[in-house]
Coordinates of C-alpha atoms and ligand atoms in Angstrom, one line a residue:
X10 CA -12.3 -25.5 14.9
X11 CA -14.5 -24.4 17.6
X12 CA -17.6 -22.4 16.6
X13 CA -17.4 -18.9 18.1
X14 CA -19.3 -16.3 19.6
X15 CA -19.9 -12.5 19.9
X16 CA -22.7 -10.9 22.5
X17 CA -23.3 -7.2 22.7
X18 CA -24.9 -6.0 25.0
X19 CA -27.7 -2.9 24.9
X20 CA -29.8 -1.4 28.1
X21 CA -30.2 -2.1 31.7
X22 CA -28.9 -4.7 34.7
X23 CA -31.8 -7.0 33.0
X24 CA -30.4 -7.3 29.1
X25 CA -26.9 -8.1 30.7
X26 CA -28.3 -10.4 33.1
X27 CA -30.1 -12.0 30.2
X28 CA -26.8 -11.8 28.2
X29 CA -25.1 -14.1 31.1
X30 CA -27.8 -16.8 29.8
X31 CA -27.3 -16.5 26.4
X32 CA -23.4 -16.8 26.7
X33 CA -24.2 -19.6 29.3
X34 CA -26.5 -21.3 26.8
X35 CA -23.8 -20.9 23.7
X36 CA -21.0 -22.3 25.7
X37 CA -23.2 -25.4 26.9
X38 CA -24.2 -25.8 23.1
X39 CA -20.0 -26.1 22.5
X40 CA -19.3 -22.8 21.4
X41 CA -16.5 -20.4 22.8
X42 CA -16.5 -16.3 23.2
X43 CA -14.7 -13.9 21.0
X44 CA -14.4 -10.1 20.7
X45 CA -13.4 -10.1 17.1
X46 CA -16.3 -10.0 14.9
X47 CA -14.8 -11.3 11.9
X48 CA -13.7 -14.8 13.5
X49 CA -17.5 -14.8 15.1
X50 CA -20.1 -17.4 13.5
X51 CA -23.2 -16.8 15.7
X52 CA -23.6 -13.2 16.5
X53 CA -26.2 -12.0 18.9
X54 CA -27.7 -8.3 19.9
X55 CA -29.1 -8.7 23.3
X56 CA -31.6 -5.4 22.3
X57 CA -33.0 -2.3 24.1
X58 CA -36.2 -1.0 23.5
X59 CA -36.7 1.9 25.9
X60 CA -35.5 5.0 24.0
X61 CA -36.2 5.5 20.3
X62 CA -31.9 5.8 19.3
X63 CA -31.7 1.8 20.4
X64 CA -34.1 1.1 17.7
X65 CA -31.7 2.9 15.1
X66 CA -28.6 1.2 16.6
X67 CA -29.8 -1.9 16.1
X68 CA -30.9 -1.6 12.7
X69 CA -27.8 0.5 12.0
X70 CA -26.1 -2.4 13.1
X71 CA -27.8 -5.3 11.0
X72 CA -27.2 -3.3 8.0
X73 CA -22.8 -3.2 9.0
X74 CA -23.6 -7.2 9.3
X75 CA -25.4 -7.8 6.2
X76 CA -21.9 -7.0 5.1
X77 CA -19.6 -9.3 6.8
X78 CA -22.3 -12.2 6.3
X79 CA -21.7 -11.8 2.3
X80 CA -18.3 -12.7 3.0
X81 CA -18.8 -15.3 5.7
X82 CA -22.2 -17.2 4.6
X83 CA -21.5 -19.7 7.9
X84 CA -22.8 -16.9 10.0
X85 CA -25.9 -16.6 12.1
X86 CA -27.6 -13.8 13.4
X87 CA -29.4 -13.1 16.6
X88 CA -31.7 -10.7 17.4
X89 CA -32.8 -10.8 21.3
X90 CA -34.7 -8.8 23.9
X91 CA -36.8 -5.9 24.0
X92 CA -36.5 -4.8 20.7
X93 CA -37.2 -8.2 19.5
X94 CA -39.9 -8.3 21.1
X95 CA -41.4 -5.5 20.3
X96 CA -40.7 -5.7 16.7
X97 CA -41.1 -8.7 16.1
X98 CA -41.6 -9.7 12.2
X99 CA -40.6 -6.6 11.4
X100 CA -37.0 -7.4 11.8
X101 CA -37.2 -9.8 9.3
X102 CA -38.7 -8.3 7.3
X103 CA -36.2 -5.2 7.3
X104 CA -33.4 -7.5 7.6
X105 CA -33.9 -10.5 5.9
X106 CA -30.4 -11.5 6.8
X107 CA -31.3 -12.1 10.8
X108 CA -31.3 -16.1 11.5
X109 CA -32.9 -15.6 14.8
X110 CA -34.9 -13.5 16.6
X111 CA -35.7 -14.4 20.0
X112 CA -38.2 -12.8 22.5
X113 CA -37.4 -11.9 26.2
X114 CA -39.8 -15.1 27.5
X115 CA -38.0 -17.3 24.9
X116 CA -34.5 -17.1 25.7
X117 CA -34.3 -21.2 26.7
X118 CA -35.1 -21.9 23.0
X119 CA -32.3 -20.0 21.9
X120 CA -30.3 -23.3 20.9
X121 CA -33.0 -25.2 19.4
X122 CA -34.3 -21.9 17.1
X123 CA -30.2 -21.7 16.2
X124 CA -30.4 -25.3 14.9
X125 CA -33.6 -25.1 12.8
X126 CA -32.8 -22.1 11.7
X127 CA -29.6 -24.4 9.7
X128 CA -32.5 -26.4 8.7
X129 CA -35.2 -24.5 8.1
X130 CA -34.2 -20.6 7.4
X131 CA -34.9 -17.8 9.2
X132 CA -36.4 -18.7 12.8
X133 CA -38.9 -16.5 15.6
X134 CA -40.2 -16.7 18.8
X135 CA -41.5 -14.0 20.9
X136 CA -44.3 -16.1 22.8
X137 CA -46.0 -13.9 25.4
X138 CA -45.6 -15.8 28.7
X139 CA -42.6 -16.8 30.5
X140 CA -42.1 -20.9 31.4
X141 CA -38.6 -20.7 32.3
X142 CA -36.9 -18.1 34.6
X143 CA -33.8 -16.6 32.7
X144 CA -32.3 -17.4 36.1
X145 CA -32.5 -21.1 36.0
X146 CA -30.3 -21.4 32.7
X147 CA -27.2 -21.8 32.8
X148 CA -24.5 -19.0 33.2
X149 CA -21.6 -17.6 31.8
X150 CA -21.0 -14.5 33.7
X151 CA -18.9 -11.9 33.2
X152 CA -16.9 -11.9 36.7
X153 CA -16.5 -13.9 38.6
X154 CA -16.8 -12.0 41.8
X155 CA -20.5 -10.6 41.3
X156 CA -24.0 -11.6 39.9
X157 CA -27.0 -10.0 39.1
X158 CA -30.1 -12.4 40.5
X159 CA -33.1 -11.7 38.8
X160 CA -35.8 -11.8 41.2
X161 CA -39.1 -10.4 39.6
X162 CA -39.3 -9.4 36.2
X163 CA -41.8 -7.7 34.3
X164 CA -43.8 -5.0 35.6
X165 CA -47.5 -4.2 36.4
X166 CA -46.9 -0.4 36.5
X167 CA -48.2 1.9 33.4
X168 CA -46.3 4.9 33.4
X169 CA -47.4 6.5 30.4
X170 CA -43.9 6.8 28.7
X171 CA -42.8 3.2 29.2
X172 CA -42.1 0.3 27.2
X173 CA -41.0 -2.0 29.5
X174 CA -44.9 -3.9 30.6
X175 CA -45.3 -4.4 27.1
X176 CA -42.0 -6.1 26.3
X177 CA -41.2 -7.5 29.3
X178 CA -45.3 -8.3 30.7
X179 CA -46.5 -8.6 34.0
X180 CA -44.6 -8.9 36.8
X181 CA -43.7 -12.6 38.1
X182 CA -41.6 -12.6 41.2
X183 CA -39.3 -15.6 41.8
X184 CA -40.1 -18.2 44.9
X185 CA -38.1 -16.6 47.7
X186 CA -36.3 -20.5 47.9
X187 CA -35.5 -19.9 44.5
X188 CA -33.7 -16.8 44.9
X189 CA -31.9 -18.1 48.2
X190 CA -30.8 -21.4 46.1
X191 CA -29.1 -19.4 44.1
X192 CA -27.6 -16.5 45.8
X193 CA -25.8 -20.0 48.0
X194 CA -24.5 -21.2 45.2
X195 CA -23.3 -18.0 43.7
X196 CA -21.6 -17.6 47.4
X197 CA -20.2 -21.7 47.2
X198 CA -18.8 -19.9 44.0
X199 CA -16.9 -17.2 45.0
X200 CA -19.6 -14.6 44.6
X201 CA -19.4 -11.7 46.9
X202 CA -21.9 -9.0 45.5
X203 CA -25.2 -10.0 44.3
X204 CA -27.4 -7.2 42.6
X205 CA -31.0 -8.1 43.0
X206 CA -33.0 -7.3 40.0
X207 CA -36.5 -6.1 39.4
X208 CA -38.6 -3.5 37.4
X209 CA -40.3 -2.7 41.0
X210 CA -38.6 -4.3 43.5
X211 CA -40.9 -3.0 46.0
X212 CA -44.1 -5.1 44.9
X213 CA -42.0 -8.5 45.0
X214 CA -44.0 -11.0 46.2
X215 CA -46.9 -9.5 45.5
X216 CA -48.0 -12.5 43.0
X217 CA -46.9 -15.4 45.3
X218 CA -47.9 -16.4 48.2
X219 CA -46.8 -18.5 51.5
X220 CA -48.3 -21.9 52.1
X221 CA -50.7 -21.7 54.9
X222 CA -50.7 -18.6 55.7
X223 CA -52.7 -15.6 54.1
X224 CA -49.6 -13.2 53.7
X225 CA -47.4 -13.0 51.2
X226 CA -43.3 -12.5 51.0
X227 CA -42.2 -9.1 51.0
X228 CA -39.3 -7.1 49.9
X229 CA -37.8 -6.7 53.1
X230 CA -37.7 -10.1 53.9
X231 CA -36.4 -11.3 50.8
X232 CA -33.4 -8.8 52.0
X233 CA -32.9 -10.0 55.2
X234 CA -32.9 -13.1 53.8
X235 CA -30.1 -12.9 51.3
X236 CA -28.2 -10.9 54.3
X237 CA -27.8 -14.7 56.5
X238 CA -26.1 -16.1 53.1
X239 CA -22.6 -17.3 54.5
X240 CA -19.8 -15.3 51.5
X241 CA -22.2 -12.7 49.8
X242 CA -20.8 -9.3 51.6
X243 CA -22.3 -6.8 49.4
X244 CA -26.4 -7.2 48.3
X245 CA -27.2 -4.5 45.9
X246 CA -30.8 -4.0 44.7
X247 CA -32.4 -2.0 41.7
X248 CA -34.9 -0.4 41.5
X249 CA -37.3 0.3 43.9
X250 CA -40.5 2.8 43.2
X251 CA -41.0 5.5 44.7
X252 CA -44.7 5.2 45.4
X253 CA -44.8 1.2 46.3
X254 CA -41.6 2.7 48.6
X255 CA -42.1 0.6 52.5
X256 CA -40.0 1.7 55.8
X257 CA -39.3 -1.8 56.5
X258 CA -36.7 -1.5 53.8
X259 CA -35.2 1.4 55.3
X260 CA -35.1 -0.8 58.5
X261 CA -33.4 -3.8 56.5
X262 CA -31.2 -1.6 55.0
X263 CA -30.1 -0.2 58.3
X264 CA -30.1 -3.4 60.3
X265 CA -28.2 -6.0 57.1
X266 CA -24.8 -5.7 57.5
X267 CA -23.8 -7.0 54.1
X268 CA -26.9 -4.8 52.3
X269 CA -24.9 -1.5 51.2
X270 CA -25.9 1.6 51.6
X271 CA -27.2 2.9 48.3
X272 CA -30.6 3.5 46.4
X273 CA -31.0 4.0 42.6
X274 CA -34.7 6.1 43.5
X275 CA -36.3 6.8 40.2
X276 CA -37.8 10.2 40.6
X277 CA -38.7 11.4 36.9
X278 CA -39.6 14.2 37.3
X279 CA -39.9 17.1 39.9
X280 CA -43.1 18.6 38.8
X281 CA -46.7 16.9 40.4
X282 CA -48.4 18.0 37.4
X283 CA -46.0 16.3 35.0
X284 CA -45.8 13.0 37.6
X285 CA -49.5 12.9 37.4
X286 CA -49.5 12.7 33.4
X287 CA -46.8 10.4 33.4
X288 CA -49.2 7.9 35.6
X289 CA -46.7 8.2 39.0
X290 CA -48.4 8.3 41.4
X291 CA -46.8 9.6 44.2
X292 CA -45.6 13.9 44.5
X293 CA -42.8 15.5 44.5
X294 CA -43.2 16.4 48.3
X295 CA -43.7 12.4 49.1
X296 CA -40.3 11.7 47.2
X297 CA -38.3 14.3 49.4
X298 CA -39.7 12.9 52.7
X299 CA -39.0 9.6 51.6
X300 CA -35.3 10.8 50.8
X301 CA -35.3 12.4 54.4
X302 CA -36.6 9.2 56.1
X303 CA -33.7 7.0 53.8
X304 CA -31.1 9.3 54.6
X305 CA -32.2 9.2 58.8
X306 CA -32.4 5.8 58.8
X307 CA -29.7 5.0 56.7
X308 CA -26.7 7.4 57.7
X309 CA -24.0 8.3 54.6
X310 CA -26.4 6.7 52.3
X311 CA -25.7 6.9 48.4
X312 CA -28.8 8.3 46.7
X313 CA -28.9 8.1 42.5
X314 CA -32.1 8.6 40.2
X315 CA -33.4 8.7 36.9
X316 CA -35.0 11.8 35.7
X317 CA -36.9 12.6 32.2
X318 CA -36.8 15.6 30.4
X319 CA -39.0 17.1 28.5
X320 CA -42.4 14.5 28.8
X321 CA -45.4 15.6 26.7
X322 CA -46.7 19.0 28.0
X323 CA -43.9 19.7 30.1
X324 CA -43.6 23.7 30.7
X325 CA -41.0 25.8 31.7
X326 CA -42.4 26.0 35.2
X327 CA -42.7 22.3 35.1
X328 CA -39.0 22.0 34.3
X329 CA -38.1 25.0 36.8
X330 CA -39.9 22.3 39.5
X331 CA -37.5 19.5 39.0
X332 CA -34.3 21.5 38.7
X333 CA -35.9 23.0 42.7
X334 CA -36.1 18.9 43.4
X335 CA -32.6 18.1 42.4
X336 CA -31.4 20.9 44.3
X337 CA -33.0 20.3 47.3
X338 CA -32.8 16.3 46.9
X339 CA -28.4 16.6 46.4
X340 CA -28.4 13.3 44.6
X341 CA -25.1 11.5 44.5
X342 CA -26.0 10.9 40.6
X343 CA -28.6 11.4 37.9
X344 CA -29.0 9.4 34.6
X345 CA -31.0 12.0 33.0
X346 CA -33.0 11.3 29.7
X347 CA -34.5 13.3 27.0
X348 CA -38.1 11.9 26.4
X349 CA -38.7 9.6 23.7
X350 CA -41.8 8.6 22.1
X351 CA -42.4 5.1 22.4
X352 CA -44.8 3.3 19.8
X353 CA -47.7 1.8 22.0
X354 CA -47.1 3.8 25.5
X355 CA -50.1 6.2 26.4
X356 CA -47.7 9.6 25.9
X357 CA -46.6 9.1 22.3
X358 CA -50.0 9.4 21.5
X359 CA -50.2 13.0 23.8
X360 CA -50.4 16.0 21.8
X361 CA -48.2 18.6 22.7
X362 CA -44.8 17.0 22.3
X363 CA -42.1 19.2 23.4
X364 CA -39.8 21.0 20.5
X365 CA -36.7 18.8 20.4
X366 CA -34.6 22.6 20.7
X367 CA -36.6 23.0 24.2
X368 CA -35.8 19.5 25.4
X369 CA -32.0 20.1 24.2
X370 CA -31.9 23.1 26.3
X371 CA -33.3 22.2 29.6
X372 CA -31.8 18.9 29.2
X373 CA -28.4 21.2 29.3
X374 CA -29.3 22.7 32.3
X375 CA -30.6 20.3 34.1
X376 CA -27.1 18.5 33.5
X377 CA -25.1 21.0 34.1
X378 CA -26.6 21.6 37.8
X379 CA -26.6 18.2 38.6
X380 CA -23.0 18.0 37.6
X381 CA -22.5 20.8 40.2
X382 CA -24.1 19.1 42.5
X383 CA -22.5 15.4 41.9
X384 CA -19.1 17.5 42.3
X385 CA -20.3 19.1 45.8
X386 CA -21.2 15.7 47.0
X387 CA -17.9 14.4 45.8
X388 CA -15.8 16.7 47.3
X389 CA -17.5 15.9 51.1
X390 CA -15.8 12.5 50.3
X391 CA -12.5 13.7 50.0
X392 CA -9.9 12.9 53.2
X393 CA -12.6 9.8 54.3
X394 CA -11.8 6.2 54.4
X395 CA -14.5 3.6 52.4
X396 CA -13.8 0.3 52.1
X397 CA -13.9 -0.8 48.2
X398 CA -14.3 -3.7 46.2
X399 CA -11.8 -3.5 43.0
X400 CA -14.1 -4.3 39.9
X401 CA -11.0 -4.1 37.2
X402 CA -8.1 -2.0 35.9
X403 CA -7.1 -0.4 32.8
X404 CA -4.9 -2.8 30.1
X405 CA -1.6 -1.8 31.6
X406 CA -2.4 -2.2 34.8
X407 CA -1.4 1.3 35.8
X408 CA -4.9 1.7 37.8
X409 CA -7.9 0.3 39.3
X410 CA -11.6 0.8 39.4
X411 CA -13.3 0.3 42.2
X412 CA -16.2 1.1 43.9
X413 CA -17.7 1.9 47.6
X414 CA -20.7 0.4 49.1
X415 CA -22.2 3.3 48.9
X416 CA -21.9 2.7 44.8
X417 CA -19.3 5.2 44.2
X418 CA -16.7 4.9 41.6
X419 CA -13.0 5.3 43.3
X420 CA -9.7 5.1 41.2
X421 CA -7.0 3.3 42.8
X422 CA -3.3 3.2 41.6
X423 CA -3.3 -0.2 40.5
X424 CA -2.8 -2.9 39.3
X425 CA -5.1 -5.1 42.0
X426 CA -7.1 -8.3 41.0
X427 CA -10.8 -7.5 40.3
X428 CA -12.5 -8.8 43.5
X429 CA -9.9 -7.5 46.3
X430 CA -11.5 -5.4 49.0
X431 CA -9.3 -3.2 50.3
X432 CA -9.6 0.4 52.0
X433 CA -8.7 3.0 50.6
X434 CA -8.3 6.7 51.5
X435 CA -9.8 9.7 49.3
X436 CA -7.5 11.9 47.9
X437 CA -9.3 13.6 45.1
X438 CA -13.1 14.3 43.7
X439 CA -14.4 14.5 40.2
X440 CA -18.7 14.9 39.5
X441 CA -18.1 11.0 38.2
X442 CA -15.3 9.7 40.4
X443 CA -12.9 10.0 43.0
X444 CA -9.4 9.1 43.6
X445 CA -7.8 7.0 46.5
X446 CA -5.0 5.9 48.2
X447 CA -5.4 1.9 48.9
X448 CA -4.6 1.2 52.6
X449 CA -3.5 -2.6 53.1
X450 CA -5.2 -4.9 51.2
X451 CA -7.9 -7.0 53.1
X452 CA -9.3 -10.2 51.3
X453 CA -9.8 -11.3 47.3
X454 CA -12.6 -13.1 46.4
X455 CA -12.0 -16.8 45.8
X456 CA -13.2 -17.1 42.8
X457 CA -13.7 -20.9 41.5
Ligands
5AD3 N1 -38.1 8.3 27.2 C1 -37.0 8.7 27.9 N2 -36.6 8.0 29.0 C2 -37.3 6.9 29.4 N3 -37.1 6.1 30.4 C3 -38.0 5.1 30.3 N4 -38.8 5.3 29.2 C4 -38.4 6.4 28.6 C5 -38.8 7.2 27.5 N5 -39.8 6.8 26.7 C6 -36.1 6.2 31.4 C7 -36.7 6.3 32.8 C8 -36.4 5.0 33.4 C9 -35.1 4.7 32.8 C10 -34.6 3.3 32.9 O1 -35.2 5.1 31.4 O2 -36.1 7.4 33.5 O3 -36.3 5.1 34.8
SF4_4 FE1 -41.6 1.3 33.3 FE2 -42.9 2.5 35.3 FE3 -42.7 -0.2 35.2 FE4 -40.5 1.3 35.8 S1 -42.4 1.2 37.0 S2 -40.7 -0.4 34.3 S3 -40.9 3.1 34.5 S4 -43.8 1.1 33.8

């Protein structure tokens, strides 16, 4: 019988990027996916380190496994990504019963630590220095009609409450050849939206540089780039910073046909005092005129963010400040987070943590506006006519999701193939989705 396995999947674009590997690298070692659990012999966590409940997901997790692998001693364990690296040993050591755990610079090892570990016992590696890009394995993806392409990861950024440099290390951004190789043969493949990855997209090509000449590749470019590459219709990019922010990409943005118009724009917070203490360097007043300038240059434009609440020393008027940003700034969407304490980043270490009852609070309100606001924004979409790009349906068939270029979620009567454009009309708003009416539809992607 084949051996089979079971990835899930905790975090951001990166971990599922990452994930694609892994289930690449399984199936090249023979093995097959599975959803059930109980027929799964190798059994990976692709981990998240960024907010304090991952950490207690995982381990809540190990200890449901520690379990099943009683009653099924043929099963392997593997603990990968952020978590493993930061944790390292200590996984191990709380769960003796992990087989593997596996850094995020050592994920081509991943078969080789899975064989000795049926030699050997228990294996580890969480080397500090990337030799492989993640992106040169091979991949099993998850559809067929859109990639993510790594194309810098790591980060050389310190914002005081974040985990990521440490787990991840310094940025190292991919040739720009490298990244064109493969968005081509995504496209040869049937690909039609590529997401480009990177902690800071903005600084790509900041540590390579272009033989015989003294400048280096930029962002832009890169964009402009990926925007000649015959099949890819939709380039998607996350996440720019605010501070390294350029106008050229503005200009690509306006000026790439196939580069949609959307920006995931981390703002934080809306308070200069709390941006200063959480190393950001860049105000609040420098964020809305980059909005402004985005939303001139880039007419209809999707806008989303990420926004903390309650960081070390954050006051009421503090908090007051970024519920005045989100107002003004009328984001399409927030992810909005309650600060967590991370071991090793600058702010755990801050006195003056904010009482958890406080943060609960103003996290309330702050989601409760936004929601108003998402809903507002919405509603201006209703009676307009987007063209979409069906990612799935529900089981039955009974409706499709879909989703504009300017990243908005629209529910179609269904069923339609994931990877048909089609337009569709707007018919109804909710703060998370809207509804449509498909008109004709206009191409599937040929997915090999
Ligand atoms: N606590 C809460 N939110 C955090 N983020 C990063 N680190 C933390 C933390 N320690 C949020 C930031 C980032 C997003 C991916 O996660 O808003 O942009
Ligand atoms: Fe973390 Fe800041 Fe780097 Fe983003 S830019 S990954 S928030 S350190």
């Amino acid at each position: 019988m084949e051996r089979r396995y079971l990835i899930r999947t905790f975090g951001c674009q990166m971990n599922e990027h990452d994930s694609e590997r892994i289930s690449g690298l399984l199936t090249a070692g023979g093995m097959t996916p599975t959803e059930d659990l109980d027929e799964a012999e190798v059994v990976v966590f692709n981990t998240c380190a960024i907010r304090e409940n991952a950490d207690n997901r995982l381990y809540g997790n190990l200890g449901h496994l520690k379990h099943l692998k009683a009653a099924h001693p043929d099963m392997r364990i593997v603990v990968a990504g952020c978590l493993a690296q930061k944790d390292q040993g200590a996984i191990q050591l709380r769960a003796p019963w992990v087989d593997v755990v596996v850094g995020t610079h050592a994920l081509p090892q991943l078969l080789e630590l899975l064989h000795r570990a049926e030699e050997d016992g228990p294996q580890m590696d969480v080397r500090e220095y990337t030799e492989v890009f993640p992106s040169a394995l091979p991949a099993a993806r998850h559809d067929a009609f859109r990639a993510w392409v790594s194309i810098a990861p790591g980060c050389d950024n310190r914002c005081t409450f974040c985990i990521v440099p440490l787990v991840r290390g310094p940025q190292r951004s991919r040739s720009v050849g490298d990244v064109l190789a493969e968005v081509q043969m995504l496209a040869r493949r049937g690909v039609v939206e590529v997401t480009l990855l990177g902690q800071n997209v903005n600084t790509f090509g900041r540590d390579l540089s272009i033989p015989e000449s003294s400048r280096r590749p930029l962002f832009a470019e890169l964009l402009r780039r990926v925007d000649e590459v015959e099949g890819i219709r939709r380039i998607r990019f996350t996440s720019p910073h605010p501070h390294d922010f350029t106008p050229d990409v503005i200009e690509a943005m306006a000026e790439c046909d196939n580069v949609c118009e959307h920006i995931h724009f981390p703002m934080q917070s809306g308070s200069d005092r709390v941006l200063r203490a959480m190393q950001r360097s860049y105000r609040r007043d420098r964020y809305l005129g980059w909005l402004d300038r985005i939303r001139e240059g880039v007419p209809g434009v999707g806008v989303s963010t990420d926004i903390i609440v309650g960081f070390p020393g954050e006051t009421e008027k503090d908090f007051v400040d970024t519920l005045d940003v989100v107002e003004r700034a009328g984001f399409d969407s927030a992810y909005t987070f309650q600060y967590s304490p991370r071991p090793g980043t600058r702010a755990a270490s801050f006195e003056e943590q904010v009482p958890k009852e406080v943060v609960q609070e103003r996290f309330e309100r702050l989601v409760a506006l936004q929601e108003r606001i998402s809903l507002e924004r919405a509603r201006e979409q209703v009676g307009r006519t987007f063209e979409v790009l069906v990612e799935g349906g529900d089981r039955k068939g009974r409706s499709a999701k879909s989703r504009t270029r300017t990243n908005r979620l629209v529910h179609l009567p269904g069923p339609f193939e994931p990877g048909t454009f089609t337009d569709a009309k707007i018919t109804d708003a909710a703060p998370h989705h809207l509804s449509g009416e498909p008109l004709a539809p206009v191409s599937t992607a040929a997915a090999v």
